[in-house]
Short mmCIF file of C-alpha atoms and ligand atoms in Angstrom, two decimals:
data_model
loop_
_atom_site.label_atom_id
_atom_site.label_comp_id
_atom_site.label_asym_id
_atom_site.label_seq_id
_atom_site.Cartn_x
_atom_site.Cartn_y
_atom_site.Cartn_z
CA UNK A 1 -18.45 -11.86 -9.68
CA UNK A 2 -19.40 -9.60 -12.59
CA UNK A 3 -17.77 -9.21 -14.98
CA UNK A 4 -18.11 -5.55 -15.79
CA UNK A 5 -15.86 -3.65 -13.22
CA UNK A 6 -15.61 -0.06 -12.63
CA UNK A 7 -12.77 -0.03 -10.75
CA UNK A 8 -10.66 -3.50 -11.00
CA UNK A 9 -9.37 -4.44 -14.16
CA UNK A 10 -11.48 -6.97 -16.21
CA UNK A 11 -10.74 -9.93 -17.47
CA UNK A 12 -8.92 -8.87 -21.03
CA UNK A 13 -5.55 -7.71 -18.82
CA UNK A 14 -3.18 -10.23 -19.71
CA UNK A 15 0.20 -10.77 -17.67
CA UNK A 16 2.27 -9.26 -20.67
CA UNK A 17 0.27 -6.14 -20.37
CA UNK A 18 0.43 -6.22 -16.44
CA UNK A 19 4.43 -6.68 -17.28
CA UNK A 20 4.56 -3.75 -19.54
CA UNK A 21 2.70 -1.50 -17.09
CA UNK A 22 5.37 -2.20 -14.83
CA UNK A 23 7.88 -2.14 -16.74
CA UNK A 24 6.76 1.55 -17.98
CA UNK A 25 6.18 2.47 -13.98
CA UNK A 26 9.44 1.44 -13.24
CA UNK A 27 10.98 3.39 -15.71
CA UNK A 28 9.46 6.52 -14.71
CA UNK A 29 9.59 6.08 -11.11
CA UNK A 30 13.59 5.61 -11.32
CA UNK A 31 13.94 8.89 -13.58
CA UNK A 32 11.32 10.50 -11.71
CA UNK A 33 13.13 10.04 -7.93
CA UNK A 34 16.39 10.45 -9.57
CA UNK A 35 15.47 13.91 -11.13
CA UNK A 36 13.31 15.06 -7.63
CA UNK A 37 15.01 13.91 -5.01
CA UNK A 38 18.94 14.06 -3.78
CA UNK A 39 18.60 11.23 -1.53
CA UNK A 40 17.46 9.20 -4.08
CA UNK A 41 20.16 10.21 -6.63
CA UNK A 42 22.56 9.60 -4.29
CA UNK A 43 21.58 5.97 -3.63
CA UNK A 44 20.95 5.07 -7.11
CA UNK A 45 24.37 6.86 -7.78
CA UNK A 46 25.94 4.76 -5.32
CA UNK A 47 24.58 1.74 -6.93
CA UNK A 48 25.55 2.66 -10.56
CA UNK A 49 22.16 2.57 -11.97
CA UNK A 50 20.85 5.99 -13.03
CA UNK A 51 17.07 6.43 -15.29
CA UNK A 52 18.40 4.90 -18.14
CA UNK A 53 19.52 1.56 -16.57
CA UNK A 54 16.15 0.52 -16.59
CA UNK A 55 15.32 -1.59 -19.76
CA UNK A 56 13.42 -4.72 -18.19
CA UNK A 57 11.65 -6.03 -15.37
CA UNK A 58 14.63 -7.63 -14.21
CA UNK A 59 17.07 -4.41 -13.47
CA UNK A 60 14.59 -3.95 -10.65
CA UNK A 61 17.12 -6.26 -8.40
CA UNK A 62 19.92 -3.55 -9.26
CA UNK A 63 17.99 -0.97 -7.41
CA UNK A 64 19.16 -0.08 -4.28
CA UNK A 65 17.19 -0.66 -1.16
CA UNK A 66 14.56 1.73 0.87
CA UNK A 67 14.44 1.28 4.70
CA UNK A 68 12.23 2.80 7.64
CA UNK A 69 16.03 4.38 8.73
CA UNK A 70 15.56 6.19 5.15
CA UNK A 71 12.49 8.19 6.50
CA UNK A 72 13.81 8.74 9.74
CA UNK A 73 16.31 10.61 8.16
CA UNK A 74 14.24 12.76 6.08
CA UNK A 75 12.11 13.48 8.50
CA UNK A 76 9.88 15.31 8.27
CA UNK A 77 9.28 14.59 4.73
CA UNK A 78 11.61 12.04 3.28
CA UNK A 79 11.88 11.05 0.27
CA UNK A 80 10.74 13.99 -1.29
CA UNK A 81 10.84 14.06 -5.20
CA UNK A 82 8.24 16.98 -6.20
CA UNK A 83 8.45 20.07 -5.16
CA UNK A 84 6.85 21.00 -1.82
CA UNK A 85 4.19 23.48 -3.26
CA UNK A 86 3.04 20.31 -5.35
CA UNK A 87 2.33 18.88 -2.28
CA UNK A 88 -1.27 18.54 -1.08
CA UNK A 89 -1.40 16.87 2.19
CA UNK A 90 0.55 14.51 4.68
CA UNK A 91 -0.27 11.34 6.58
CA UNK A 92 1.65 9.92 9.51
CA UNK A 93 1.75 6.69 11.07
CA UNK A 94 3.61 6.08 14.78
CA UNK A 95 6.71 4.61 14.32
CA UNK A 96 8.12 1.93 16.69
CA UNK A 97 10.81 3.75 17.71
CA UNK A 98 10.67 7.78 18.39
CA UNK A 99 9.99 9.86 15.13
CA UNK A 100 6.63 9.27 13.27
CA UNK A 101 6.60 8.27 9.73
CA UNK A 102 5.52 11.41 7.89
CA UNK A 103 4.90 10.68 4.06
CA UNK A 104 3.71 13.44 1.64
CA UNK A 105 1.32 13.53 -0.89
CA UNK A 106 0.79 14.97 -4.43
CA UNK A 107 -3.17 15.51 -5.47
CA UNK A 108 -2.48 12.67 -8.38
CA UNK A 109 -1.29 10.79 -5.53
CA UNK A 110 -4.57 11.19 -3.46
CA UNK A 111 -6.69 10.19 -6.74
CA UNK A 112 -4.92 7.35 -7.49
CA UNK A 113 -4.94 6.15 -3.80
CA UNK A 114 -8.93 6.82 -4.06
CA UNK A 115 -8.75 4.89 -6.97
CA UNK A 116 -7.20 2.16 -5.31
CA UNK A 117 -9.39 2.19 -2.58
CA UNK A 118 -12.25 1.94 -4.67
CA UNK A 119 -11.48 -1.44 -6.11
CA UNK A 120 -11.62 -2.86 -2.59
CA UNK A 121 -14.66 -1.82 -1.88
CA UNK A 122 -15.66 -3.28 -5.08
CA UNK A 123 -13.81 -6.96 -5.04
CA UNK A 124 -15.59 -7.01 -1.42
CA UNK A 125 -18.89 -7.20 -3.52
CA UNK A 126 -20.38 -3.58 -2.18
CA UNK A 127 -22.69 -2.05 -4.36
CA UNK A 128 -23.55 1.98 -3.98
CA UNK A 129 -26.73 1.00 -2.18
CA UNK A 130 -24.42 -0.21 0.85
CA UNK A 131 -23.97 1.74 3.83
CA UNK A 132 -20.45 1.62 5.09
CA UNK A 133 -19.67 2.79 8.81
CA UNK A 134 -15.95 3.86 8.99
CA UNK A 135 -14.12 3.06 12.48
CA UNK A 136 -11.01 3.61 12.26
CA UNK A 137 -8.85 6.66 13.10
CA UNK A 138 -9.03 10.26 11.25
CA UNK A 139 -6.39 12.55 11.29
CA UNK A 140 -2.85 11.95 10.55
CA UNK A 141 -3.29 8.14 10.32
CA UNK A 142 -4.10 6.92 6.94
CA UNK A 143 -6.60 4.76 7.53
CA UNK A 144 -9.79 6.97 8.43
CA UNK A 145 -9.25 8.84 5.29
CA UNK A 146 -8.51 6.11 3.00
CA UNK A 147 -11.77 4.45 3.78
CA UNK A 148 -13.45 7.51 3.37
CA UNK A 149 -11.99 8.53 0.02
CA UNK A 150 -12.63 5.12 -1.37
CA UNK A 151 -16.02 4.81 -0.60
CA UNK A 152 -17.09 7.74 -2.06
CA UNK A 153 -15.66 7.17 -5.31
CA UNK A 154 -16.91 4.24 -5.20
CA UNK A 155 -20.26 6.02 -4.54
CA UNK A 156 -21.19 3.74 -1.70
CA UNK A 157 -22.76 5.95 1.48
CA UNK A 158 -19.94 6.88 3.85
CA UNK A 159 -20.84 7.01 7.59
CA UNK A 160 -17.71 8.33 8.98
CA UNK A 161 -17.67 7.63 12.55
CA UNK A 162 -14.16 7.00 13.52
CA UNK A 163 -12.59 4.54 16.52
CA UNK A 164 -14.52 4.48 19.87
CA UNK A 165 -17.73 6.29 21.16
CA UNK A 166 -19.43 2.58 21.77
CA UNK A 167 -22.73 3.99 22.56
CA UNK A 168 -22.86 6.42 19.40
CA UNK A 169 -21.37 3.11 17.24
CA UNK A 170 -24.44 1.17 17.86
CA UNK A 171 -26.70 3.52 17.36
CA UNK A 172 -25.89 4.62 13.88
CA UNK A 173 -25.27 0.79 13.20
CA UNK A 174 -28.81 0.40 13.92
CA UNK A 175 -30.61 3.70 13.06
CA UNK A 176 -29.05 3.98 9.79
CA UNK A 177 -28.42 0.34 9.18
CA UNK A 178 -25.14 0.22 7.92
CA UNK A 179 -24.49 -2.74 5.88
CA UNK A 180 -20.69 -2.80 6.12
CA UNK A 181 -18.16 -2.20 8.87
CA UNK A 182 -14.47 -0.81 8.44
CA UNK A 183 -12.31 -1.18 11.17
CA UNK A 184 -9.01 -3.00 12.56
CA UNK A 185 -9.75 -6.86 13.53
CA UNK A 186 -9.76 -5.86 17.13
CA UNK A 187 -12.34 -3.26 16.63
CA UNK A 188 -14.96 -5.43 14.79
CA UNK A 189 -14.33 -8.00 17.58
CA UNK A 190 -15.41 -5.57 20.09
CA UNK A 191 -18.09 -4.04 18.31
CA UNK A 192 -19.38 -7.98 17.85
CA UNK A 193 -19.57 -8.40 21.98
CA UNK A 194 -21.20 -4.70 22.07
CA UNK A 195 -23.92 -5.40 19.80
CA UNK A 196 -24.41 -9.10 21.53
CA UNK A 197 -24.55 -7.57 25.40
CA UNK A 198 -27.01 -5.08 23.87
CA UNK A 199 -28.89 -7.32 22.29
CA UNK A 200 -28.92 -5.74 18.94
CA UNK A 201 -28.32 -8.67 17.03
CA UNK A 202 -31.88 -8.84 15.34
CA UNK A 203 -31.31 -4.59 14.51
CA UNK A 204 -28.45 -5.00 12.94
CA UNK A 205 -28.42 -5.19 8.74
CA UNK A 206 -24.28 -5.52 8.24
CA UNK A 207 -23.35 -8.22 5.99
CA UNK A 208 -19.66 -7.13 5.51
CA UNK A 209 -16.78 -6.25 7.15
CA UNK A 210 -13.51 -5.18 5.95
CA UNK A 211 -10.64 -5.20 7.84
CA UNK A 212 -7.04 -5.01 8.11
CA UNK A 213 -3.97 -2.82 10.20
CA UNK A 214 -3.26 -5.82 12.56
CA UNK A 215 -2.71 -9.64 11.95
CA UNK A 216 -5.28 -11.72 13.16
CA UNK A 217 -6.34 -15.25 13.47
CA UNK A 218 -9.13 -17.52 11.76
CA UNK A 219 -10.48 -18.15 15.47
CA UNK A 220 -10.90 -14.06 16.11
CA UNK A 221 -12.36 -13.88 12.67
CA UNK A 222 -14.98 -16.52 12.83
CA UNK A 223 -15.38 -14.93 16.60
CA UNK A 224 -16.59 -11.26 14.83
CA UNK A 225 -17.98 -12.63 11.65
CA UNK A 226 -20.47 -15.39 14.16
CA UNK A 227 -21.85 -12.88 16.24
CA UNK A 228 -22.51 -9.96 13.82
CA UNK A 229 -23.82 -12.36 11.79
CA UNK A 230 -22.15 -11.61 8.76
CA UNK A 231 -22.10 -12.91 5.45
CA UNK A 232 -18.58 -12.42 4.43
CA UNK A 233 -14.89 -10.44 5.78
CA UNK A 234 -12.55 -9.23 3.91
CA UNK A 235 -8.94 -8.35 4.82
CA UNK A 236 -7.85 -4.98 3.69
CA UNK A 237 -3.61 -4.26 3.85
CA UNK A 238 -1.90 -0.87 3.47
CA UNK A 239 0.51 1.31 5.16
CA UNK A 240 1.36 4.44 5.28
CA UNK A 241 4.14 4.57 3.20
CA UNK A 242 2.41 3.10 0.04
CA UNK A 243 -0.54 5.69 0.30
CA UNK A 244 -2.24 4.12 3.31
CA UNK A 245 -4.63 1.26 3.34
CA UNK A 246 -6.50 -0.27 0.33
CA UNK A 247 -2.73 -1.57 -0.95
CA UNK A 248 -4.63 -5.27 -1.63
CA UNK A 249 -7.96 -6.81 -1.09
CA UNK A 250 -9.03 -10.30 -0.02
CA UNK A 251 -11.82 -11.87 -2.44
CA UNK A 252 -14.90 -13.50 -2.09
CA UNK A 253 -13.10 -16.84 -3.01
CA UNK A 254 -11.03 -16.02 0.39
CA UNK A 255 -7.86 -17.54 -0.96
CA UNK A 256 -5.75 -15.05 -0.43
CA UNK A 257 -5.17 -10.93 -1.19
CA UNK A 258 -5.17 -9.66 -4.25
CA UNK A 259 -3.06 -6.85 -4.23
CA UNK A 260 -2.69 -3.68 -6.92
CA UNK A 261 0.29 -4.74 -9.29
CA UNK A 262 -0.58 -1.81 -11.75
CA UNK A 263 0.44 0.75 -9.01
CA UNK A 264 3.44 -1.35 -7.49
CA UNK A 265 5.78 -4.42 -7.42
CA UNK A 266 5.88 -6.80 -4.53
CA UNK A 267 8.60 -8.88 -4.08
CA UNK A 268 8.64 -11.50 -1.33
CA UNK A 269 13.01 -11.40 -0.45
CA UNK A 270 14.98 -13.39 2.11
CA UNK A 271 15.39 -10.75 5.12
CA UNK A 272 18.88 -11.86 5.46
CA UNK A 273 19.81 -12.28 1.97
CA UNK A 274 17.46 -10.00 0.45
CA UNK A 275 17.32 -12.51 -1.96
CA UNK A 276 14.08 -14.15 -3.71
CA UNK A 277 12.45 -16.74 -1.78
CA UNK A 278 11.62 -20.04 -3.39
CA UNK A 279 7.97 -19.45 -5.33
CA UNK A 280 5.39 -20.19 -2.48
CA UNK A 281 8.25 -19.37 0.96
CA UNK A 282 7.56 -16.68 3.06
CA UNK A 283 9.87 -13.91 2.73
CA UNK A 284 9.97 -10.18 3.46
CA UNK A 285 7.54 -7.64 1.43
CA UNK A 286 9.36 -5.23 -0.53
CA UNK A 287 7.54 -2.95 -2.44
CA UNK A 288 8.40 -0.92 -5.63
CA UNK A 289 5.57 2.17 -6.62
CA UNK A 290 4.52 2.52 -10.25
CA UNK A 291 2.83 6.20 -10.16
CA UNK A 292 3.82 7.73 -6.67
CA UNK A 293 5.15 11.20 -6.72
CA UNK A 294 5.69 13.20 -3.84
CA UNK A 295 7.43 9.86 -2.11
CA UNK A 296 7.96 7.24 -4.41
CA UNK A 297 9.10 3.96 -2.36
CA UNK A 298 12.27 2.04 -4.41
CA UNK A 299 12.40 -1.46 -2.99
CA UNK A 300 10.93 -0.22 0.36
CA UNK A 301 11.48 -3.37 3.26
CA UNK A 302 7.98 -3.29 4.90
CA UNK A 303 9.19 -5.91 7.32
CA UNK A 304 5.96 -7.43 6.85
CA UNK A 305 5.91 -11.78 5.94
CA UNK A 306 4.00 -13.39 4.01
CA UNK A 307 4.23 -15.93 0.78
CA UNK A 308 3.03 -15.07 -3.02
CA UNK A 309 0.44 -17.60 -3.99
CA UNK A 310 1.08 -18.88 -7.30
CA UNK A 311 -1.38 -19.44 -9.72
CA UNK A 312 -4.97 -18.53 -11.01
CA UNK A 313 -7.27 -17.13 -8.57
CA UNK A 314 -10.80 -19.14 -8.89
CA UNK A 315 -12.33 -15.17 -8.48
CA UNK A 316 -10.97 -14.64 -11.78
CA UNK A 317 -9.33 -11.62 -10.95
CA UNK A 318 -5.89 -11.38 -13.08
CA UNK A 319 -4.46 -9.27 -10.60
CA UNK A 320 -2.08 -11.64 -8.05
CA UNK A 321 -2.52 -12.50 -4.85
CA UNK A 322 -0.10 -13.07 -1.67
CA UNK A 323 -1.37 -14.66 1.67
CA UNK A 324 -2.51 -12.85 4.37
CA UNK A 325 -0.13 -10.48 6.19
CA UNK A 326 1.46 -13.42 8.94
CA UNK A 327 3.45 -11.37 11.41
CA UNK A 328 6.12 -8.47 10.93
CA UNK A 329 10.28 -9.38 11.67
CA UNK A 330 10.37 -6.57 13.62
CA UNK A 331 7.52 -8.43 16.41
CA UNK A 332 9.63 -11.09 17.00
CA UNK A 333 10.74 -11.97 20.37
CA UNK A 334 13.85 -13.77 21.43
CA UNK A 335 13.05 -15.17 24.37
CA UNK A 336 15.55 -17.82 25.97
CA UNK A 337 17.56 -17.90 22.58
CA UNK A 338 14.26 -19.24 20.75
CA UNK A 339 12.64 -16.94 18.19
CA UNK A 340 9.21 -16.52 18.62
CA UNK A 341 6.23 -14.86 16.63
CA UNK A 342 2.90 -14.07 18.00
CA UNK A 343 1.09 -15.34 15.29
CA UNK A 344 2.87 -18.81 16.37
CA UNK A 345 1.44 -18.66 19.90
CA UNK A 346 -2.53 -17.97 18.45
CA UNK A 347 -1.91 -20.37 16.12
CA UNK A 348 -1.70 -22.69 18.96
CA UNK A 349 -4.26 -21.79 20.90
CA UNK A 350 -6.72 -22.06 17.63
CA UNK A 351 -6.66 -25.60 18.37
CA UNK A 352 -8.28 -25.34 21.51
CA UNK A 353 -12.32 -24.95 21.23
CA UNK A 354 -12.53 -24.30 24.83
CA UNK A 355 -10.28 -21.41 24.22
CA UNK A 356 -11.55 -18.15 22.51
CA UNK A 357 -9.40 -15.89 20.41
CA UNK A 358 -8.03 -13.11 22.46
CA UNK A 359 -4.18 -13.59 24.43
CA UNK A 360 -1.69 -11.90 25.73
CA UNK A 361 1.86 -12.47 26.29
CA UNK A 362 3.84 -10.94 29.19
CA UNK A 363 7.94 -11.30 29.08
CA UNK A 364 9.21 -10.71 32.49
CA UNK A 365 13.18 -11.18 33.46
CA UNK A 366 14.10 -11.64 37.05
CA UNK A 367 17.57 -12.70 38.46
CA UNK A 368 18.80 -13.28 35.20
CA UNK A 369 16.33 -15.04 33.95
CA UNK A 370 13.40 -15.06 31.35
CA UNK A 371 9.85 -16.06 31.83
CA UNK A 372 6.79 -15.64 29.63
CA UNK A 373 3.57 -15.43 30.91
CA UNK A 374 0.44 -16.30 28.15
CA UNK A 375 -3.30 -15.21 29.20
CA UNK A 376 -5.64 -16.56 27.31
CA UNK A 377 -9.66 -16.04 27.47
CA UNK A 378 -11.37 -18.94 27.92
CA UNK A 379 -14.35 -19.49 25.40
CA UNK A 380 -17.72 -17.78 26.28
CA UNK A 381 -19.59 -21.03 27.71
CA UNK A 382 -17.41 -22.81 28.37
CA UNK A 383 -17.21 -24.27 31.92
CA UNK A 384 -14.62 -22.64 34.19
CA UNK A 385 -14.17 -25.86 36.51
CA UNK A 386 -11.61 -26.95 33.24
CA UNK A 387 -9.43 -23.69 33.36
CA UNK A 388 -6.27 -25.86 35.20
CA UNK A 389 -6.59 -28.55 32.84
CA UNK A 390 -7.04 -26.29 30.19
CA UNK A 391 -3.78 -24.35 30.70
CA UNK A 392 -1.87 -27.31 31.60
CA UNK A 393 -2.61 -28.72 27.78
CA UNK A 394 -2.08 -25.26 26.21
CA UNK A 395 0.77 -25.43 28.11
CA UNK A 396 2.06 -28.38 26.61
CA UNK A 397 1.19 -27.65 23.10
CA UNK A 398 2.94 -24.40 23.14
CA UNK A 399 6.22 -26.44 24.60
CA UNK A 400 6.18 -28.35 22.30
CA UNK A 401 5.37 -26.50 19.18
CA UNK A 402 7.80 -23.07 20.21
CA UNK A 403 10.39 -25.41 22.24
CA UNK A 404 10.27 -23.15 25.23
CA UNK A 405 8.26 -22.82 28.44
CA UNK A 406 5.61 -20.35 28.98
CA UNK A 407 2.97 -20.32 31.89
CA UNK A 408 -0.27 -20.28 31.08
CA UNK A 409 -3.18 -18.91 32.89
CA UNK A 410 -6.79 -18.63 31.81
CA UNK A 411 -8.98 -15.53 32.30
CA UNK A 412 -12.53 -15.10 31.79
CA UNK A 413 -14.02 -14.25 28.44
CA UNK A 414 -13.74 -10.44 27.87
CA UNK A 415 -11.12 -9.79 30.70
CA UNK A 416 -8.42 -8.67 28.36
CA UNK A 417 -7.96 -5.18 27.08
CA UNK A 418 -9.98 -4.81 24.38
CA UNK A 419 -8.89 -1.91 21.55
CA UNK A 420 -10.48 0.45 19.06
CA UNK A 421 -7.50 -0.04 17.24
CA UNK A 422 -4.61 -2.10 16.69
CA UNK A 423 -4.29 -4.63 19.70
CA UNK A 424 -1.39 -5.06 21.74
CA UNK A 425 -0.53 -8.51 22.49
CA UNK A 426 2.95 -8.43 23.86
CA UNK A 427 4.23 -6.76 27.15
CA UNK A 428 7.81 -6.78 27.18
CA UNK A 429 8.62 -5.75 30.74
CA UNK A 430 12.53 -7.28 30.51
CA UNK A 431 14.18 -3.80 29.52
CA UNK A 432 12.64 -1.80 32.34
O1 LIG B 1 -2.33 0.21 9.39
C1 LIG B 1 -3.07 1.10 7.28
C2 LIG B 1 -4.32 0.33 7.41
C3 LIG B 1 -5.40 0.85 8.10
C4 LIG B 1 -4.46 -0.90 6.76
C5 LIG B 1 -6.59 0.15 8.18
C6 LIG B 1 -5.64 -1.59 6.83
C7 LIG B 1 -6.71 -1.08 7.54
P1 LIG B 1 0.21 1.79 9.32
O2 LIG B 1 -0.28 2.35 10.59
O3 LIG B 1 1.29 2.49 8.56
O4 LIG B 1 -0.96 1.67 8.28
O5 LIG B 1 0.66 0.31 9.60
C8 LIG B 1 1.06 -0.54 8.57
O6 LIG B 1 0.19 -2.49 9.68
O7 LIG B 1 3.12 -2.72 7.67
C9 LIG B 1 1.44 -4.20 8.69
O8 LIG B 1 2.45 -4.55 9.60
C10 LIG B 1 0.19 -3.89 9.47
N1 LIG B 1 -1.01 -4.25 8.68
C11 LIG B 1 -1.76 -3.46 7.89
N2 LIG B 1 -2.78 -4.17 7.36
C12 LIG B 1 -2.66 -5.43 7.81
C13 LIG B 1 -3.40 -6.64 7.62
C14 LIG B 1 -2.11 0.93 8.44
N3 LIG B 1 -4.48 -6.68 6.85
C15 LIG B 1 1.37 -1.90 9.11
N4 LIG B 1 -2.96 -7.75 8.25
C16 LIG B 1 1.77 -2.87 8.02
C17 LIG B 1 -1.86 -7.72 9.04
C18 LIG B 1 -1.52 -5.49 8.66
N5 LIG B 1 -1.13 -6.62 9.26
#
């Protein structure tokens, strides 16, 4: 890694300083939503801590909490603490339920997320000769302009192509030989099996990939990185609330995310106790902004799990890591009174080989009574004379491993939906 960086901090920031730059970014994020926004004041009124309670990193657990309910009921721009003529732009993301998250944004706010964005780009190992092709969304979704912004501070060449349009894909892949691809896991996955039944490979110069927006598993990883051919992946995080995406980077040492602790605090809480985990447990991400002004977050529950990981990364990047982003609490299904996580069910079938990466689950509920139905592709070459045997162990495994029964049935490679976005992996037909 080198060890001048444009972007990402070098290697003189010590923790005290990284302390004292929150510490400072606390402090003015506190006074700042107290003196902008009334729902703010009201909450931190409620709690009895006002901009002055603020005098170390540890008052942070006297702040009250932010929630997904909290922009619902600001909609449509919540948590508003600038005036609106100092906004510049907003940025939406579909929530699960009804209204769409609509967060606002100042022009500092825009820099700092370009900024931001930058250092991924830049931990990923890009240099400004690379050629980057953008697939994912534009519009009100974060994402397309995120990758956009960053890469063009970062000075790299942007080839802005959005989601979809297969045929158009490939050909500025190969015409213009982009070097990296941007897109949601399921996206490069299906870009992988386009350029592979076109029979590109040889035409195709990408080395990278970065990508993020979904969980995914090491098997659907290795299945995208394999067949592009690439050198190295990286996944990106972000959501829409804390700018968009570019929030944290994986590095080339692949040992986890580093994520941006100059611009805001993570802590990893107990989603029933919304107390710390144990160093190392996976907990709830709550995040805390440093510089954000037209909608700061205060202790805003992502829902999304995952586990810091102590300790030195061998990158030497100073700025800490957390694992990658394992499931959210709100995907989990209760299903015969077992709770049950997707990421559970591929992490099963990651130790079949004969099995490839893609699934879907299917919860059905007839006279009273729950079933769940797993399809799962089998692997491309693999013979199809073992399919029965093949689900009957899968079967098993998953038994065993979530203590409930699901049928299992085994469909040719390719057969499931594939997405230019986020997959969908569970149909829950019980409610309808
Ligand atoms: O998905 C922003 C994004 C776009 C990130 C492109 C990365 C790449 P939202 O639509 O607001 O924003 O969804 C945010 O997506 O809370 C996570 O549950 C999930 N998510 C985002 N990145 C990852 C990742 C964008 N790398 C929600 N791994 C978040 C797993 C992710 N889940």
């Amino acid at each position: 890694m080198p060890s001048h960086h444009r972007f990402l901090p070098g290697p003189d920031l010590s923790r005290d300083q990284l302390f004292d730059q929150q510490l400072s970014g606390l402090q003015w994020t506190v006074n700042h939503a107290y003196e902008g926004s009334p729902v703010y004041r009201a909450k931190l009124d409620a709690a009895g801590v006002g901009p002055d309670s603020i005098t170390s990193l540890d008052d942070l657990s006297r702040l009250p909490f932010t929630s997904v309910e909290d922009l619902r009921d600001g909609y449509p721009l919540p948590l508003l603490s600038v005036p609106e003529d100092q906004v510049v732009r907003i940025h939406a993301s579909s929530g699960t339920t009804g209204k769409r998250k609509v967060l606002a944004y100042t022009q500092k706010d825009i820099d700092d997320w370009k900024d931001m964005f930058a250092r991924c780009y830049e931990l990923a190992g890009l240099t400004t000769e690379d050629r980057v092709q953008i697939c994912v969304g534009y519009g009100l979704w974060t994402a397309g302009a995120g990758f956009q912004l960053g890469c063009e501070r970062f000075g790299a060449m942007a080839l802005p192509l959005g989601p979809g349009n297969l045929e158009m894909q490939l050909q500025i892949l190969v015409d213009v030989g982009a070097t990296c691809l941007c897109s949601t896991a399921s996206m490069a996955l299906l870009m992988a099996e386009e350029v592979e039944k076109h029979g590109l490979m040889d035409r195709v110069k990408l080395k990278r990939c970065i990508f993020g927006a979904e969980t995914h598993s090491a098997a659907m990883r290795a299945n995208f990185e394999e067949r592009l051919g690439l050198e190295g992946s990286f996944d990106i995080t972000g959501l829409t609330e804390l700018y968009g995406p570019g929030a944290g980077l994986e590095c080339e040492a692949h040992e986890g995310i580093h994520y941006w602790a100059d611009y805001y605090i993570l802590e990893i809480l107990d989603p029933e106790t919304l107390q710390p985990v144990a160093e190392g447990e996976v907990g709830e991400m709550v995040v805390t902004t440093l510089r954000k002004e037209a909608a700061p977050l205060i202790r805003y529950r992502t829902r999304d799990l995952t586990r810091l990981i102590p300790g030195q990364c061998p990158c030497g990047q100073v700025l800490p890591r957390h694992d990658k982003i394992l499931g959210r609490s709100d995907d989990m299904i209760i299903y015969r009174g077992v709770n049950i996580y997707p990421g559970q069910i591929a992490a099963v079938l990651e130790q079949f080989p004969e099995a490839g990466s893609e699934y879907q689950i299917t919860l059905r509920r007839s006279g009273g009574k729950d079933s769940m139905q797993v399809k799962v592709e089998r692997k491309l070459g693999q013979n199809a004379d073992n399919d029965e045997n093949l689900a009957k162990t899968i079967g098993a495994a998953l038994h065993k491993a979530l203590m409930a029964r699901a049928g299992v049935e085994i469909v040719e490679p390719g057969e499931l939906p594939r997405s230019f976005a986020k997959s969908k992996r569970v149909l829950d037909e019980r409610d309808e």
